[in-house]
mmCIF file of C-alpha atoms and ligand atoms in Angstrom:
data_model
loop_
_atom_site.group_PDB
_atom_site.id
_atom_site.type_symbol
_atom_site.label_atom_id
_atom_site.label_comp_id
_atom_site.label_asym_id
_atom_site.label_seq_id
_atom_site.Cartn_x
_atom_site.Cartn_y
_atom_site.Cartn_z
ATOM 1 C CA MET Z 147 23.160 -1.357 4.998
ATOM 2 C CA GLU Z 148 21.291 -0.209 1.915
ATOM 3 C CA GLU Z 149 18.525 -2.578 0.846
ATOM 4 C CA TRP Z 150 17.692 -3.472 -2.753
ATOM 5 C CA ALA Z 151 14.469 -2.004 -4.150
ATOM 6 C CA PRO Z 152 12.666 -2.558 -7.464
ATOM 7 C CA PRO Z 153 12.595 0.420 -9.863
ATOM 8 C CA GLY Z 154 10.195 3.144 -8.702
ATOM 9 C CA VAL Z 155 10.300 1.990 -5.065
ATOM 10 C CA ASP Z 156 11.790 4.248 -2.377
ATOM 11 C CA PRO Z 157 12.993 2.002 0.495
ATOM 12 C CA THR Z 158 13.216 5.002 2.841
ATOM 13 C CA LYS Z 159 9.462 5.711 2.628
ATOM 14 C CA PRO Z 160 7.142 3.364 4.524
ATOM 15 C CA SER Z 161 4.481 1.374 2.696
ATOM 16 C CA ILE Z 162 1.269 -0.087 4.145
ATOM 17 C CA ALA Z 163 1.642 -3.113 1.879
ATOM 18 C CA ARG Z 164 5.139 -3.842 3.203
ATOM 19 C CA VAL Z 165 4.178 -3.261 6.872
ATOM 20 C CA TYR Z 166 1.416 -5.841 6.373
ATOM 21 C CA ASP Z 167 3.847 -8.160 4.565
ATOM 22 C CA TYR Z 168 6.030 -8.053 7.697
ATOM 23 C CA PHE Z 169 3.058 -9.045 9.899
ATOM 24 C CA LEU Z 170 2.413 -12.007 7.618
ATOM 25 C CA GLY Z 171 6.045 -13.158 7.858
ATOM 26 C CA GLY Z 172 6.965 -12.019 4.317
ATOM 27 C CA LYS Z 173 10.361 -10.791 3.157
ATOM 28 C CA ASN Z 174 9.313 -7.831 1.002
ATOM 29 C CA ASN Z 175 9.794 -5.129 3.619
ATOM 30 C CA TYR Z 176 12.432 -2.604 4.696
ATOM 31 C CA GLU Z 177 13.734 -1.220 7.979
ATOM 32 C CA VAL Z 178 11.340 1.744 7.783
ATOM 33 C CA ASP Z 179 8.340 -0.648 7.481
ATOM 34 C CA ARG Z 180 9.522 -2.967 10.241
ATOM 35 C CA LYS Z 181 9.791 -0.031 12.672
ATOM 36 C CA ILE Z 182 6.136 0.842 12.075
ATOM 37 C CA ALA Z 183 5.090 -2.800 12.404
ATOM 38 C CA GLU Z 184 7.008 -3.141 15.692
ATOM 39 C CA GLU Z 185 5.312 -0.019 17.043
ATOM 40 C CA ALA Z 186 1.926 -1.488 16.027
ATOM 41 C CA LEU Z 187 2.845 -4.714 17.840
ATOM 42 C CA ARG Z 188 3.654 -2.686 20.941
ATOM 43 C CA ILE Z 189 0.174 -1.144 20.838
ATOM 44 C CA ALA Z 190 -1.613 -4.347 19.799
ATOM 45 C CA PRO Z 191 0.552 -7.406 20.559
ATOM 46 C CA ASP Z 192 -1.712 -9.746 18.585
ATOM 47 C CA ALA Z 193 -1.584 -7.684 15.374
ATOM 48 C CA ARG Z 194 0.074 -10.638 13.603
ATOM 49 C CA GLU Z 195 -2.933 -12.773 14.464
ATOM 50 C CA ALA Z 196 -5.152 -10.077 12.977
ATOM 51 C CA GLY Z 197 -3.145 -10.366 9.746
ATOM 52 C CA ARG Z 198 -3.627 -14.135 9.687
ATOM 53 C CA ALA Z 199 -7.328 -13.772 10.470
ATOM 54 C CA ASN Z 200 -7.590 -11.313 7.583
ATOM 55 C CA ARG Z 201 -6.173 -13.852 5.109
ATOM 56 C CA THR Z 202 -8.465 -16.575 6.507
ATOM 57 C CA PHE Z 203 -11.464 -14.294 6.003
ATOM 58 C CA LEU Z 204 -10.361 -13.504 2.455
ATOM 59 C CA ARG Z 205 -10.122 -17.225 1.653
ATOM 60 C CA ARG Z 206 -13.561 -18.015 3.126
ATOM 61 C CA ALA Z 207 -15.235 -15.035 1.455
ATOM 62 C CA VAL Z 208 -13.793 -15.839 -1.998
ATOM 63 C CA GLN Z 209 -14.568 -19.544 -1.581
ATOM 64 C CA HIS Z 210 -18.157 -18.674 -0.706
ATOM 65 C CA MET Z 211 -18.472 -16.336 -3.683
ATOM 66 C CA ALA Z 212 -16.937 -18.839 -6.116
ATOM 67 C CA ALA Z 213 -18.384 -22.102 -4.838
ATOM 68 C CA GLU Z 214 -21.784 -21.146 -3.428
ATOM 69 C CA ALA Z 215 -22.685 -17.937 -5.270
ATOM 70 C CA GLY Z 216 -21.165 -19.121 -8.578
ATOM 71 C CA ILE Z 217 -19.179 -15.918 -9.133
ATOM 72 C CA ARG Z 218 -16.578 -16.175 -11.862
ATOM 73 C CA GLN Z 219 -14.993 -12.704 -11.840
ATOM 74 C CA PHE Z 220 -13.320 -10.754 -9.048
ATOM 75 C CA LEU Z 221 -12.013 -7.231 -8.551
ATOM 76 C CA ASP Z 222 -9.576 -7.139 -5.625
ATOM 77 C CA LEU Z 223 -8.963 -3.522 -4.583
ATOM 78 C CA GLY Z 224 -5.914 -2.822 -2.405
ATOM 79 C CA SER Z 225 -4.763 -6.346 -3.155
ATOM 80 C CA GLY Z 226 -1.413 -6.132 -1.345
ATOM 81 C CA LEU Z 227 1.786 -8.047 -1.981
ATOM 82 C CA PRO Z 228 1.360 -11.580 -3.261
ATOM 83 C CA THR Z 229 1.366 -14.039 -0.375
ATOM 84 C CA GLN Z 230 -0.063 -17.480 0.321
ATOM 85 C CA GLY Z 231 -3.635 -17.946 -0.858
ATOM 86 C CA ASN Z 232 -4.058 -15.160 -3.395
ATOM 87 C CA VAL Z 233 -7.537 -14.528 -4.761
ATOM 88 C CA HIS Z 234 -6.897 -16.101 -8.181
ATOM 89 C CA GLU Z 235 -5.517 -19.251 -6.536
ATOM 90 C CA ILE Z 236 -8.602 -19.595 -4.322
ATOM 91 C CA ALA Z 237 -11.112 -18.762 -7.073
ATOM 92 C CA GLN Z 238 -9.403 -20.799 -9.802
ATOM 93 C CA ALA Z 239 -9.221 -23.832 -7.462
ATOM 94 C CA VAL Z 240 -13.042 -23.741 -7.466
ATOM 95 C CA SER Z 241 -13.399 -22.764 -11.094
ATOM 96 C CA PRO Z 242 -10.340 -22.671 -13.394
ATOM 97 C CA ASP Z 243 -12.042 -20.135 -15.664
ATOM 98 C CA ALA Z 244 -12.449 -17.541 -12.868
ATOM 99 C CA ARG Z 245 -10.982 -14.143 -13.787
ATOM 100 C CA VAL Z 246 -9.303 -11.834 -11.276
ATOM 101 C CA VAL Z 247 -8.160 -8.233 -11.588
ATOM 102 C CA TYR Z 248 -5.897 -7.004 -8.797
ATOM 103 C CA VAL Z 249 -5.585 -3.267 -8.147
ATOM 104 C CA ASP Z 250 -3.154 -1.492 -5.840
ATOM 105 C CA HIS Z 251 -1.432 1.903 -5.880
ATOM 106 C CA ASP Z 252 1.827 0.761 -4.301
ATOM 107 C CA PRO Z 253 4.802 0.391 -6.705
ATOM 108 C CA THR Z 254 6.229 -2.517 -4.657
ATOM 109 C CA VAL Z 255 2.956 -4.406 -5.081
ATOM 110 C CA GLN Z 256 2.907 -3.603 -8.776
ATOM 111 C CA ALA Z 257 6.428 -5.011 -9.307
ATOM 112 C CA HIS Z 258 5.741 -8.257 -7.446
ATOM 113 C CA GLY Z 259 2.167 -8.642 -8.681
ATOM 114 C CA ARG Z 260 3.127 -8.484 -12.338
ATOM 115 C CA ALA Z 261 5.944 -11.010 -11.784
ATOM 116 C CA LEU Z 262 3.632 -13.457 -9.999
ATOM 117 C CA LEU Z 263 0.933 -13.255 -12.630
ATOM 118 C CA ALA Z 264 3.121 -13.508 -15.724
ATOM 119 C CA GLY Z 265 1.719 -16.413 -17.719
ATOM 120 C CA ASN Z 266 -1.724 -16.470 -16.062
ATOM 121 C CA ASP Z 267 -4.071 -15.142 -18.726
ATOM 122 C CA ARG Z 268 -7.052 -15.041 -16.363
ATOM 123 C CA ALA Z 269 -5.451 -12.932 -13.610
ATOM 124 C CA THR Z 270 -3.881 -9.536 -14.022
ATOM 125 C CA PHE Z 271 -2.598 -6.589 -12.044
ATOM 126 C CA VAL Z 272 -3.699 -3.029 -12.831
ATOM 127 C CA PRO Z 273 -2.165 -0.045 -11.011
ATOM 128 C CA GLY Z 274 -4.911 2.144 -9.571
ATOM 129 C CA ASP Z 275 -6.007 4.249 -6.620
ATOM 130 C CA VAL Z 276 -9.171 3.293 -4.752
ATOM 131 C CA ARG Z 277 -9.750 6.997 -4.030
ATOM 132 C CA ARG Z 278 -10.332 7.494 -7.767
ATOM 133 C CA PRO Z 279 -12.953 4.787 -8.451
ATOM 134 C CA ALA Z 280 -14.047 6.079 -11.865
ATOM 135 C CA GLU Z 281 -10.477 5.709 -13.188
ATOM 136 C CA ILE Z 282 -10.381 2.073 -12.069
ATOM 137 C CA LEU Z 283 -13.829 1.271 -13.453
ATOM 138 C CA ASP Z 284 -13.062 2.936 -16.803
ATOM 139 C CA ASP Z 285 -9.603 1.397 -17.162
ATOM 140 C CA PRO Z 286 -9.478 -0.410 -20.535
ATOM 141 C CA GLU Z 287 -7.844 -3.504 -19.053
ATOM 142 C CA VAL Z 288 -10.426 -3.699 -16.266
ATOM 143 C CA ARG Z 289 -13.199 -3.324 -18.865
ATOM 144 C CA ALA Z 290 -11.645 -5.969 -21.102
ATOM 145 C CA ARG Z 291 -11.343 -8.530 -18.296
ATOM 146 C CA LEU Z 292 -14.537 -7.943 -16.306
ATOM 147 C CA ASP Z 293 -18.149 -7.899 -17.476
ATOM 148 C CA PHE Z 294 -20.118 -5.549 -15.226
ATOM 149 C CA GLY Z 295 -23.334 -6.991 -16.663
ATOM 150 C CA ARG Z 296 -22.664 -10.197 -14.693
ATOM 151 C CA PRO Z 297 -22.167 -10.872 -10.953
ATOM 152 C CA LEU Z 298 -18.834 -9.635 -9.629
ATOM 153 C CA GLY Z 299 -16.938 -10.423 -6.442
ATOM 154 C CA LEU Z 300 -15.750 -7.010 -5.234
ATOM 155 C CA LEU Z 301 -13.131 -7.140 -2.488
ATOM 156 C CA LEU Z 302 -12.054 -4.256 -0.243
ATOM 157 C CA VAL Z 303 -10.195 -6.250 2.342
ATOM 158 C CA SER Z 304 -8.307 -4.040 4.806
ATOM 159 C CA VAL Z 305 -7.997 -1.113 2.423
ATOM 160 C CA LEU Z 306 -10.954 1.202 3.029
ATOM 161 C CA HIS Z 307 -9.614 2.288 6.431
ATOM 162 C CA HIS Z 308 -6.704 3.812 4.491
ATOM 163 C CA VAL Z 309 -9.112 6.189 2.750
ATOM 164 C CA ASN Z 310 -9.250 9.239 5.025
ATOM 165 C CA ASP Z 311 -12.480 11.037 5.930
ATOM 166 C CA ASP Z 312 -11.636 14.011 3.704
ATOM 167 C CA GLU Z 313 -11.196 11.631 0.748
ATOM 168 C CA ASP Z 314 -14.910 10.743 0.675
ATOM 169 C CA PRO Z 315 -14.976 7.008 1.484
ATOM 170 C CA SER Z 316 -18.812 7.013 1.201
ATOM 171 C CA GLY Z 317 -18.675 8.490 -2.302
ATOM 172 C CA VAL Z 318 -15.910 6.056 -3.274
ATOM 173 C CA MET Z 319 -18.042 3.107 -2.182
ATOM 174 C CA ALA Z 320 -21.205 4.462 -3.822
ATOM 175 C CA THR Z 321 -19.332 4.602 -7.146
ATOM 176 C CA PHE Z 322 -18.021 1.042 -6.830
ATOM 177 C CA ARG Z 323 -21.451 -0.283 -5.787
ATOM 178 C CA SER Z 324 -23.102 1.468 -8.724
ATOM 179 C CA VAL Z 325 -21.576 -1.002 -11.219
ATOM 180 C CA LEU Z 326 -22.622 -4.159 -9.368
ATOM 181 C CA ALA Z 327 -25.065 -6.426 -11.223
ATOM 182 C CA PRO Z 328 -27.629 -8.424 -9.179
ATOM 183 C CA GLY Z 329 -25.962 -11.432 -7.558
ATOM 184 C CA SER Z 330 -22.690 -9.528 -7.051
ATOM 185 C CA HIS Z 331 -20.996 -9.776 -3.648
ATOM 186 C CA LEU Z 332 -18.971 -7.177 -1.747
ATOM 187 C CA ALA Z 333 -16.473 -8.144 0.982
ATOM 188 C CA ILE Z 334 -15.177 -5.517 3.395
ATOM 189 C CA VAL Z 335 -12.692 -5.764 6.255
ATOM 190 C CA HIS Z 336 -12.280 -2.538 8.203
ATOM 191 C CA PHE Z 337 -10.526 -1.253 11.355
ATOM 192 C CA HIS Z 338 -13.148 -0.666 14.062
ATOM 193 C CA ASN Z 339 -13.430 1.550 17.118
ATOM 194 C CA PRO Z 340 -16.156 -0.021 19.317
ATOM 195 C CA GLY Z 341 -16.349 2.991 21.674
ATOM 196 C CA ASP Z 342 -17.805 2.413 25.158
ATOM 197 C CA GLU Z 343 -18.942 -1.101 24.271
ATOM 198 C CA HIS Z 344 -15.338 -2.361 24.524
ATOM 199 C CA PRO Z 345 -13.246 0.330 26.259
ATOM 200 C CA GLU Z 346 -9.907 -1.527 25.990
ATOM 201 C CA ALA Z 347 -10.358 -2.079 22.233
ATOM 202 C CA SER Z 348 -11.403 1.554 21.908
ATOM 203 C CA ARG Z 349 -8.195 2.646 23.653
ATOM 204 C CA ILE Z 350 -6.140 0.492 21.252
ATOM 205 C CA ALA Z 351 -8.029 2.005 18.300
ATOM 206 C CA VAL Z 352 -7.254 5.568 19.386
ATOM 207 C CA GLU Z 353 -3.576 4.844 20.022
ATOM 208 C CA ALA Z 354 -3.120 2.846 16.808
ATOM 209 C CA GLU Z 355 -4.894 5.537 14.781
ATOM 210 C CA ARG Z 356 -2.557 8.201 16.156
ATOM 211 C CA SER Z 357 0.506 6.051 15.441
ATOM 212 C CA PHE Z 358 -0.557 5.093 11.876
ATOM 213 C CA ASN Z 359 -1.368 8.679 10.990
ATOM 214 C CA GLN Z 360 1.989 9.888 12.235
ATOM 215 C CA SER Z 361 3.969 7.252 10.340
ATOM 216 C CA LEU Z 362 1.834 6.355 7.298
ATOM 217 C CA GLY Z 363 -0.532 9.308 7.013
ATOM 218 C CA THR Z 364 -3.626 7.056 6.953
ATOM 219 C CA GLY Z 365 -5.604 4.657 9.113
ATOM 220 C CA ARG Z 366 -9.140 5.211 10.432
ATOM 221 C CA TRP Z 367 -10.739 3.000 13.077
ATOM 222 C CA ARG Z 368 -14.389 3.696 12.209
ATOM 223 C CA THR Z 369 -17.661 2.973 13.994
ATOM 224 C CA ARG Z 370 -19.856 -0.006 13.169
ATOM 225 C CA ALA Z 371 -22.483 2.337 11.674
ATOM 226 C CA GLU Z 372 -19.892 3.916 9.366
ATOM 227 C CA ILE Z 373 -18.633 0.517 8.203
ATOM 228 C CA ILE Z 374 -22.173 -0.843 7.616
ATOM 229 C CA SER Z 375 -22.966 2.225 5.516
ATOM 230 C CA TYR Z 376 -20.312 1.181 2.943
ATOM 231 C CA PHE Z 377 -22.518 -1.794 1.984
ATOM 232 C CA GLY Z 378 -25.314 0.611 0.920
ATOM 233 C CA ASP Z 379 -28.434 -1.360 -0.025
ATOM 234 C CA LEU Z 380 -26.633 -4.692 -0.251
ATOM 235 C CA GLU Z 381 -27.971 -7.416 2.012
ATOM 236 C CA LEU Z 382 -25.385 -8.681 4.548
ATOM 237 C CA ILE Z 383 -25.151 -12.453 4.366
ATOM 238 C CA GLU Z 384 -24.772 -14.556 7.521
ATOM 239 C CA PRO Z 385 -23.242 -13.918 10.047
ATOM 240 C CA GLY Z 386 -23.429 -10.188 9.211
ATOM 241 C CA LEU Z 387 -20.753 -7.632 10.089
ATOM 242 C CA VAL Z 388 -18.773 -9.347 12.849
ATOM 243 C CA PRO Z 389 -15.289 -9.443 14.403
ATOM 244 C CA LEU Z 390 -12.899 -10.617 11.702
ATOM 245 C CA ALA Z 391 -12.023 -13.951 13.320
ATOM 246 C CA ASP Z 392 -15.723 -14.808 13.815
ATOM 247 C CA TRP Z 393 -16.798 -14.645 10.162
ATOM 248 C CA ARG Z 394 -17.781 -18.268 9.388
ATOM 249 C CA SER Z 395 -15.044 -19.501 11.694
ATOM 250 C CA GLU Z 396 -14.589 -23.246 11.867
ATOM 251 C CA PRO Z 397 -13.895 -25.505 14.868
ATOM 252 C CA GLY Z 398 -10.279 -26.213 13.804
ATOM 253 C CA ASP Z 399 -9.344 -22.517 13.521
ATOM 254 C CA LEU Z 400 -6.233 -21.686 15.511
ATOM 255 C CA ILE Z 401 -6.512 -17.926 15.314
ATOM 256 C CA ARG Z 402 -6.110 -16.330 18.747
ATOM 257 C CA GLN Z 403 -6.930 -12.730 17.968
ATOM 258 C CA ASP Z 404 -8.200 -11.900 21.453
ATOM 259 C CA LEU Z 405 -6.856 -8.458 22.325
ATOM 260 C CA THR Z 406 -7.853 -6.852 19.023
ATOM 261 C CA ARG Z 407 -10.973 -8.976 18.472
ATOM 262 C CA TYR Z 408 -13.233 -5.903 18.403
ATOM 263 C CA ASN Z 409 -10.770 -3.746 16.452
ATOM 264 C CA VAL Z 410 -11.469 -5.247 13.017
ATOM 265 C CA LEU Z 411 -14.885 -6.050 11.512
ATOM 266 C CA ALA Z 412 -15.628 -8.142 8.440
ATOM 267 C CA GLY Z 413 -18.703 -8.767 6.349
ATOM 268 C CA VAL Z 414 -19.998 -9.801 2.939
ATOM 269 C CA GLY Z 415 -22.951 -8.127 1.250
ATOM 270 C CA ARG Z 416 -25.035 -9.417 -1.642
ATOM 271 C CA LYS Z 417 -26.673 -7.282 -4.312
ATOM 272 C CA ARG Z 418 -30.273 -8.434 -4.734
HETATM 273 N N1 SAM A 111 -6.226 -6.839 0.599
HETATM 274 C C1 SAM A 111 -4.992 -7.481 1.046
HETATM 275 C C2 SAM A 111 -5.291 -8.384 2.201
HETATM 276 O O1 SAM A 111 -6.276 -8.145 2.885
HETATM 277 O O2 SAM A 111 -4.528 -9.329 2.459
HETATM 278 C C3 SAM A 111 -3.930 -6.440 1.410
HETATM 279 C C4 SAM A 111 -4.280 -5.521 2.560
HETATM 280 S S1 SAM A 111 -2.997 -4.361 2.954
HETATM 281 C C5 SAM A 111 -3.260 -4.145 4.680
HETATM 282 C C6 SAM A 111 -3.666 -2.844 2.282
HETATM 283 C C7 SAM A 111 -3.345 -2.647 0.834
HETATM 284 O O3 SAM A 111 -4.118 -1.564 0.336
HETATM 285 C C8 SAM A 111 -1.884 -2.299 0.563
HETATM 286 O O4 SAM A 111 -1.358 -3.134 -0.421
HETATM 287 C C9 SAM A 111 -1.924 -0.855 0.085
HETATM 288 O O5 SAM A 111 -0.920 -0.544 -0.859
HETATM 289 C C10 SAM A 111 -3.308 -0.795 -0.519
HETATM 290 N N2 SAM A 111 -3.857 0.565 -0.583
HETATM 291 C C11 SAM A 111 -3.937 1.480 0.404
HETATM 292 N N3 SAM A 111 -4.514 2.607 -0.032
HETATM 293 C C12 SAM A 111 -4.808 2.389 -1.333
HETATM 294 C C13 SAM A 111 -5.403 3.182 -2.354
HETATM 295 N N4 SAM A 111 -5.820 4.421 -2.091
HETATM 296 N N5 SAM A 111 -5.550 2.652 -3.589
HETATM 297 C C14 SAM A 111 -5.126 1.391 -3.856
HETATM 298 N N6 SAM A 111 -4.541 0.593 -2.942
HETATM 299 C C15 SAM A 111 -4.386 1.082 -1.694
#
């Protein structure tokens, strides 16, 4: 049966955003996406838990930035399809005047993002590609909404591993960091290959990387040293760069991301 798609969206081509939507229990995905997600679940049966842990991290990181660091403006790169607990909802619950700019290159995300944000004059969606940072930073709408002279919450949550090695992830991050005023915070979640330290997780990383590259054309499970380097001279706040589910986890947390615990790292850096 043919499935409905918004204008500009090809339902026969897989989308990272929609594969992830499927993991989170969303309905904005097609057969082609579900096949990839099911293959990922075969390789890493707790991949759904990783998705939930990712959203929990995002909530804690934004809450920290808004409530404790007093940040009032956020740039969410690779924002994904709207789901529960979007950045503007978390930040505006702390401070109603918080401004959020969402950026994603996926047309499905663009269609749903604009619909969700209609009527919210402090949150907007701007189409853009993380691999072309200067275009995002020079975008007139980004410039109009964000003041790079003041602290910014910059979020690259589960997106940087979709920038391939030949697309210069280090250069991309250096450009984004170059606009951060003192007091800005940078949150990164990234696929991780722990190597000999955790052989089973390393095996999952290699298999998942092969599968993602065959189906989606992206997906890099990088080393800890590579991931740390994306923070540049920012100071990692406690607890540092750690397994996703461990970042400021709380006693009531029900996330059971055991199998892939060492396959995703998360951290928040602060510009001095
Ligand atoms: N950040 C959200 C979260 O953590 O819940 C969504 C993560 S989702 C796994 C990755 C998102 O990054 C997708 O929406 C995808 O379209 C987006 N993405 C991947 N490569 C991108 C690029 N080069 N530029 C902009 N967005 C990109």
